[in-house]
Coordinates of C-alpha atoms in Angstrom, one line a residue:
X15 CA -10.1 -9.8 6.1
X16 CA -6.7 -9.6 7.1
X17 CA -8.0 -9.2 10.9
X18 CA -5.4 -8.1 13.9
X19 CA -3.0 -10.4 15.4
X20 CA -2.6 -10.7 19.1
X21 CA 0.3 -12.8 18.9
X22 CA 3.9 -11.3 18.3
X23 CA 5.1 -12.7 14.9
X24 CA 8.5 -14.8 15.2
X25 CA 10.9 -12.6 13.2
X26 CA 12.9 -14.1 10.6
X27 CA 16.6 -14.2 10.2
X28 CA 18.5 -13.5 6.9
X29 CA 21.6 -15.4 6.2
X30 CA 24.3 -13.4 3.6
X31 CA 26.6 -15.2 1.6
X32 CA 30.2 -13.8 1.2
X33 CA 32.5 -14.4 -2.0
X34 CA 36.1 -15.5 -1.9
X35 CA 38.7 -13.3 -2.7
X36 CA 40.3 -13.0 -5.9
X37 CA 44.3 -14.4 -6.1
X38 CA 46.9 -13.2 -8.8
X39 CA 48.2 -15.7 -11.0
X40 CA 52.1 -15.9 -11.7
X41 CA 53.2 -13.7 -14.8
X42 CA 53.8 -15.2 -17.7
X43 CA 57.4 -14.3 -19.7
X44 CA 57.5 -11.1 -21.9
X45 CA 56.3 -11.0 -25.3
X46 CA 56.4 -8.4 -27.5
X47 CA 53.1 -6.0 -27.3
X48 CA 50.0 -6.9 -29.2
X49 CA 48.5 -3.7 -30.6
X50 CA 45.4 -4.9 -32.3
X51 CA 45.0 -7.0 -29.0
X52 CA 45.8 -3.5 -26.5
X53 CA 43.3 -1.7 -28.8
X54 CA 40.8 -4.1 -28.0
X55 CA 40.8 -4.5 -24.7
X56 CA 41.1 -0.4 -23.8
X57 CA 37.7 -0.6 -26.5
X58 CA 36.1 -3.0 -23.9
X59 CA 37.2 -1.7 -20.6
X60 CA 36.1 1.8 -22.0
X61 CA 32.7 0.3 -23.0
X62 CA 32.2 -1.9 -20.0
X63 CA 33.2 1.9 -17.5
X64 CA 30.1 3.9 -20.2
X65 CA 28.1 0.9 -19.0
X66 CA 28.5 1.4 -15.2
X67 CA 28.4 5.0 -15.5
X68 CA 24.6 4.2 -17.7
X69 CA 23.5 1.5 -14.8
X70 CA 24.3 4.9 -11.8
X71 CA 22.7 7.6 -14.2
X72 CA 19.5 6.0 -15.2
X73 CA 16.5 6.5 -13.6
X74 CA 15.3 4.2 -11.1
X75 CA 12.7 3.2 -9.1
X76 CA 12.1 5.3 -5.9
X77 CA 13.2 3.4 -2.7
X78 CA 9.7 2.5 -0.4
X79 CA 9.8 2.8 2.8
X80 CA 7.6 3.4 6.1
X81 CA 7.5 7.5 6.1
X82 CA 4.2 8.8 6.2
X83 CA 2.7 5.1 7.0
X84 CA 1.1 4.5 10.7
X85 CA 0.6 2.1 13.3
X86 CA -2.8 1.8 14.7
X87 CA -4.1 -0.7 18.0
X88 CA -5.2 -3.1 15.6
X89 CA -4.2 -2.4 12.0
X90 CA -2.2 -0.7 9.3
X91 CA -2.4 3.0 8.0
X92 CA -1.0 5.9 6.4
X93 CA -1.1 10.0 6.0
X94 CA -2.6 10.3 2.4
X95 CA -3.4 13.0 0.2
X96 CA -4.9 13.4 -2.4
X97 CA -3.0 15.3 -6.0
X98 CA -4.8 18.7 -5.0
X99 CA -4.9 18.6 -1.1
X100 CA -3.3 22.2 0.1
X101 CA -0.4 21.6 2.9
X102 CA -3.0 23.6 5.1
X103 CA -5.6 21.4 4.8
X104 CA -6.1 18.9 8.1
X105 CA -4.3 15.4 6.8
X106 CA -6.0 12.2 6.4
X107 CA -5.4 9.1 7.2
X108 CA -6.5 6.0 5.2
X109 CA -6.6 2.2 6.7
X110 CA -9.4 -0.4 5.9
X111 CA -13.3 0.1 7.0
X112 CA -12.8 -3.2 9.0
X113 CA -10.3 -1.5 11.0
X114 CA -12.7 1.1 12.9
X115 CA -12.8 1.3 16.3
X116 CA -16.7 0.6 16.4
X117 CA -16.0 -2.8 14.6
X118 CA -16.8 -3.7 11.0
X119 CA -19.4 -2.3 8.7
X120 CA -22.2 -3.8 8.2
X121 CA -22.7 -4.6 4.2
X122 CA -24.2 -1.3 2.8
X123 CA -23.1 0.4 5.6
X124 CA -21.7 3.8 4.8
X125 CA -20.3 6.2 7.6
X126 CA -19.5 9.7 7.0
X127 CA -18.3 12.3 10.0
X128 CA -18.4 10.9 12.8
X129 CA -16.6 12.0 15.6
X130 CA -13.1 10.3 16.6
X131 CA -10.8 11.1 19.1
X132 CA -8.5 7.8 17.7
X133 CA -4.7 8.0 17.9
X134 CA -1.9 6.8 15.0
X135 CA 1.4 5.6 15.9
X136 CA 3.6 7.9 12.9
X137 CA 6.5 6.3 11.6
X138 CA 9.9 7.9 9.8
X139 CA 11.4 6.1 7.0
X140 CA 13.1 3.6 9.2
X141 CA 10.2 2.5 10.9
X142 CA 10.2 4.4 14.1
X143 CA 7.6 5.4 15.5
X144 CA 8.2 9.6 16.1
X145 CA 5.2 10.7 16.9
X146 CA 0.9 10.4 17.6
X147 CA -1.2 11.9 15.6
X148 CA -5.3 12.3 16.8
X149 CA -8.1 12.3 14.5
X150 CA -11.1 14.4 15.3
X151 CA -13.7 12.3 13.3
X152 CA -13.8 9.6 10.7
X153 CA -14.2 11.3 7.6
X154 CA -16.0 8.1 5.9
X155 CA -15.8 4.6 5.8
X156 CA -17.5 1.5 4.5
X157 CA -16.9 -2.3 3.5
X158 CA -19.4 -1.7 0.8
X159 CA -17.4 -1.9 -2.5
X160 CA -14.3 -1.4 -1.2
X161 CA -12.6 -1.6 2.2
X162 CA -11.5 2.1 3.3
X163 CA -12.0 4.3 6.3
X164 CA -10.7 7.6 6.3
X165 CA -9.7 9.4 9.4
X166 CA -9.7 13.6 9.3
X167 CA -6.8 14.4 11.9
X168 CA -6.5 17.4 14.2
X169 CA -3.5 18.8 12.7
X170 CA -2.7 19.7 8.4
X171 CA 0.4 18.1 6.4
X172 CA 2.3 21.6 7.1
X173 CA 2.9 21.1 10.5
X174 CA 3.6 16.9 10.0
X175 CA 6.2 18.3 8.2
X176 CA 7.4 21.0 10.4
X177 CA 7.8 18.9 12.9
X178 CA 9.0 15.3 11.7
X179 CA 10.0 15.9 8.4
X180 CA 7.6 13.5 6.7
X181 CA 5.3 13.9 4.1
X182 CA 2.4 12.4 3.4
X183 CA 1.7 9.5 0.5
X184 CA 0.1 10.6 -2.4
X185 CA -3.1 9.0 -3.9
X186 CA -2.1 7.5 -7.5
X187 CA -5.2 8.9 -10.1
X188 CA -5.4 6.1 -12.3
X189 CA -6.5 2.9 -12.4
X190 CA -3.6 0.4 -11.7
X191 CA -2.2 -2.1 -14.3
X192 CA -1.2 -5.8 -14.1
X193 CA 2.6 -6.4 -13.7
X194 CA 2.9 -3.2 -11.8
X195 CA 5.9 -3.5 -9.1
X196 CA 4.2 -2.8 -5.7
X197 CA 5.1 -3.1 -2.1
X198 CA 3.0 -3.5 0.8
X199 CA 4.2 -1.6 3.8
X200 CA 2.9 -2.4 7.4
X201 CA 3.5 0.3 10.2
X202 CA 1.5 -2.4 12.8
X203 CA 4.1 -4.9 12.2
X204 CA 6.9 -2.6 10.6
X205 CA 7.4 -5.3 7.7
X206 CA 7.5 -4.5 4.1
X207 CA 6.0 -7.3 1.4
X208 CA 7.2 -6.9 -2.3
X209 CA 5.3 -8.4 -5.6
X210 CA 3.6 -7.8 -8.0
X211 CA -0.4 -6.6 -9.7
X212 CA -1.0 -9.7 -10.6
X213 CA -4.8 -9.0 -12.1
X214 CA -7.7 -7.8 -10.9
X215 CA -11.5 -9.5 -9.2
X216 CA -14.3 -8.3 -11.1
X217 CA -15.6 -8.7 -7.6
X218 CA -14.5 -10.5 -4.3
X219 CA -17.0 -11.7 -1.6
X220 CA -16.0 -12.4 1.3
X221 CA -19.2 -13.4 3.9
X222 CA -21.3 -10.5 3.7
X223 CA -19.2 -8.1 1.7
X224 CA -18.4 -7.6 -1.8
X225 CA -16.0 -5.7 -3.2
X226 CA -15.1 -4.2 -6.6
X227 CA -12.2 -4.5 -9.0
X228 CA -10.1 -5.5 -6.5
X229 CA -6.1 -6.0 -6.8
X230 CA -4.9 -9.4 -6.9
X231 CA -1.1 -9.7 -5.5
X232 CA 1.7 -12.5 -7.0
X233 CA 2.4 -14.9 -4.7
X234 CA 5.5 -13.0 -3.1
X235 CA 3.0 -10.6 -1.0
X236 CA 1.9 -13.1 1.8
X237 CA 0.6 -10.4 4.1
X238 CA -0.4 -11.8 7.4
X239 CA -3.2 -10.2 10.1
X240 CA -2.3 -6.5 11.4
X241 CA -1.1 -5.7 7.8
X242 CA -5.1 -5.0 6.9
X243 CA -5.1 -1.4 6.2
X244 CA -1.7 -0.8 5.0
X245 CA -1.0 1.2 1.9
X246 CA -0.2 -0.5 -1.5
X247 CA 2.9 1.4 -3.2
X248 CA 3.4 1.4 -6.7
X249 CA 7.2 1.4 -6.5
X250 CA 8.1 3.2 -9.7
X251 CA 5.9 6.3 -8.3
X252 CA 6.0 6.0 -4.7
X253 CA 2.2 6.7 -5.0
X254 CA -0.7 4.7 -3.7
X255 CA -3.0 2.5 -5.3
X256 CA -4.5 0.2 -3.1
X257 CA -5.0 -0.4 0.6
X258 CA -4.7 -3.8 1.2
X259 CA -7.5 -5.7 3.2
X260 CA -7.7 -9.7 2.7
X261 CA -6.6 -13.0 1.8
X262 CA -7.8 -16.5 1.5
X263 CA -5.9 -18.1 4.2
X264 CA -7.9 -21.7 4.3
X265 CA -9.0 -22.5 0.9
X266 CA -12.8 -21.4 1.9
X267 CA -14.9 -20.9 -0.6
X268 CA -16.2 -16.9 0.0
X269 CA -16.2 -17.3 3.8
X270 CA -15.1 -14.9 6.6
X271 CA -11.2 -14.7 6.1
X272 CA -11.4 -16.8 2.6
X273 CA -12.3 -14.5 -0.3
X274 CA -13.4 -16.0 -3.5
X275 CA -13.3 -14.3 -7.1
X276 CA -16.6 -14.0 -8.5
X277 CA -16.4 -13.0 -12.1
X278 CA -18.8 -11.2 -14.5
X279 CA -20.7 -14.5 -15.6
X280 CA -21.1 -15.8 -11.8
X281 CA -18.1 -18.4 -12.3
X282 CA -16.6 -18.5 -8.9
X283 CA -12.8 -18.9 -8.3
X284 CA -11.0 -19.7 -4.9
X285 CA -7.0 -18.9 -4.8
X286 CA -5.8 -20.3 -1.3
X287 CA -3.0 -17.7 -0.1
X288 CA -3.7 -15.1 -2.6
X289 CA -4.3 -11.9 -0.9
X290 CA -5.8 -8.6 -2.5
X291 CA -6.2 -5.0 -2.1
X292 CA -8.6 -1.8 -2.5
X293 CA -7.7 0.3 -5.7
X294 CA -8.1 4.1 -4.6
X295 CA -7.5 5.9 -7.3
X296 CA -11.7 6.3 -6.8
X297 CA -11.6 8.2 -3.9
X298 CA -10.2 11.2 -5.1
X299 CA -13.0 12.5 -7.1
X300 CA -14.8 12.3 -3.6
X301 CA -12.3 14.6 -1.6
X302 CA -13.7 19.0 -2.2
X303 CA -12.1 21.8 -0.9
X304 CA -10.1 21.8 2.8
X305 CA -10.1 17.9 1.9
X306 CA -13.5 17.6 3.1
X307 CA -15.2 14.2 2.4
X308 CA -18.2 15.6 -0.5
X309 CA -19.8 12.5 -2.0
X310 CA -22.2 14.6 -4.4
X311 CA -18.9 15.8 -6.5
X312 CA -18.8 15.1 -10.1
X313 CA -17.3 11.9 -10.6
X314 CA -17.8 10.6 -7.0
X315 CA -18.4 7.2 -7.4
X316 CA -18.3 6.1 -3.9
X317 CA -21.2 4.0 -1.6
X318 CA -23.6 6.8 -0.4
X319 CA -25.4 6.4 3.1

């Protein structure tokens, strides 16, 4: 798991490059106009200008940032809801099951409302933290399948929005693909990590705990300890699909902190310095009415106590 850090990470400086300016070369002597050469090159300035104007126009990918996401003591979260919450019903927040303040989950472990009186750290779009936000019970949580807790708060995505302006993240409803852009967006270290889906574990074991279809990153997302529990952005959407939760840091072979890939057959596979993620798309079928936790709705396919 990608466990806390107690340690303050060294922060990184970016050098920018800056280009020359251009200089104007000397005239040449007048000669009489051109016109098959003036027609061309008002044809190519005017397509070149329609080609700008295309690039501003188009649709693009919606910018990520850390609104909505929070800091907890030891971890990564954010506000979530799921595609038919009401703004009146009391927000959730979603980090990793290892991330509970009782400790991790025992495998086949399942925990469903139990009273919480934790506090979140919420962050605006630049990464400040603007307010704190109290749950009143975890909702549910496990390390059973996936990695998820989920975190009922004491007060509903209306008044997060009346009174900071930020909306919650939206659970994406469908399974993820490979290839999908994605970023990874920490509000314990207030660090973004940009990649890629790269695939996806039939399962991952990690010491006692197995997960499912589990998201496997590109290289590019080396997420570090504290970033457990952060959500996993498809950035064409700007909805969730994963939390992320692990990595192999050492090379071990399905030890604590060193996932391996187990596939279908048994074969096992060990990527040193991949790290992975939760899909969610799963947890919506298991969210009713006032976004109460109901694991007995159609479709519910989450661990049961």
């Amino acid at each position: 798991m990608k466990k806390p850090l107690v340690a303050a990470l060294i922060a990184l400086a970016v050098a920018g490059a800056g280009a020359a300016p251009a200089v104007a070369a000397p005239a040449p002597a007048a000669e009489p106009a051109d016109t098959d050469t003036v027609t061309s090159v008002v044809n190519d300035v005017v397509t070149s200008a329609a080609a700008e104007i295309s690039k501003i126009t188009a649709p693009r990918a919606q910018a990520v940032d850390f609104a909505g996401t929070v800091s907890l003591s030891n971890c990564s979260g954010s506000v979530v809801r799921m595609p038919g919450s009401e703004d009146n019903d009391p927000a959730l927040v979603m980090s990793n099951g290892h991330c509970l303040e009782s400790g991790f989950p025992a495998a086949g472990e399942v925990i469903v409302d139990q009273p919480s009186t934790r506090t979140f750290g919420l962050l605006n779009s630049a990464g400040t933290r603007v307010a704190t936000l109290r749950a009143s019970k975890i909702a549910y949580a496990t390390m059973t399948d996936t990695d998820v807790s989920l975190y009922q708060l004491t007060t509903t995505y209306a008044q997060i929005k009346s009174s900071y302006g930020i909306n919650a993240l939206t659970l994406n409803d469908a399974h993820p693909t490979a290839g999908t852009a994605i970023t990874v967006v920490s509000g314990y270290w207030k660090r973004t990590y940009s990649c890629s889906v790269d695939g996806f574990a039939y399962r991952l074991r990690e010491g006692q705990w197995t997960w499912k279809d589990s998201v496997r990153y590109t290289s590019a997302c080396n997420t570090i300890g504290g970033t457990s529990g952060s959500p996993v952005i498809d950035n064409a959407t700007g909805k969730v699909v994963a939390v992320n939760n692990t990595g192999n840091e050492d090379g071990g072979r399905c030890t604590d902190n060193n996932p391996c890939e187990v596939d279908a057959n048994g074969a096992v596979t060990v990527r040193q310095g991949i790290n992975y993620g939760q899909q969610t798309y799963q947890i919506i079928p298991c969210v009713g009415l006032d976004n109460k936790i109901d694991l007995g709705r159609s479709g519910c396919t989450l661990p049961k106590p």
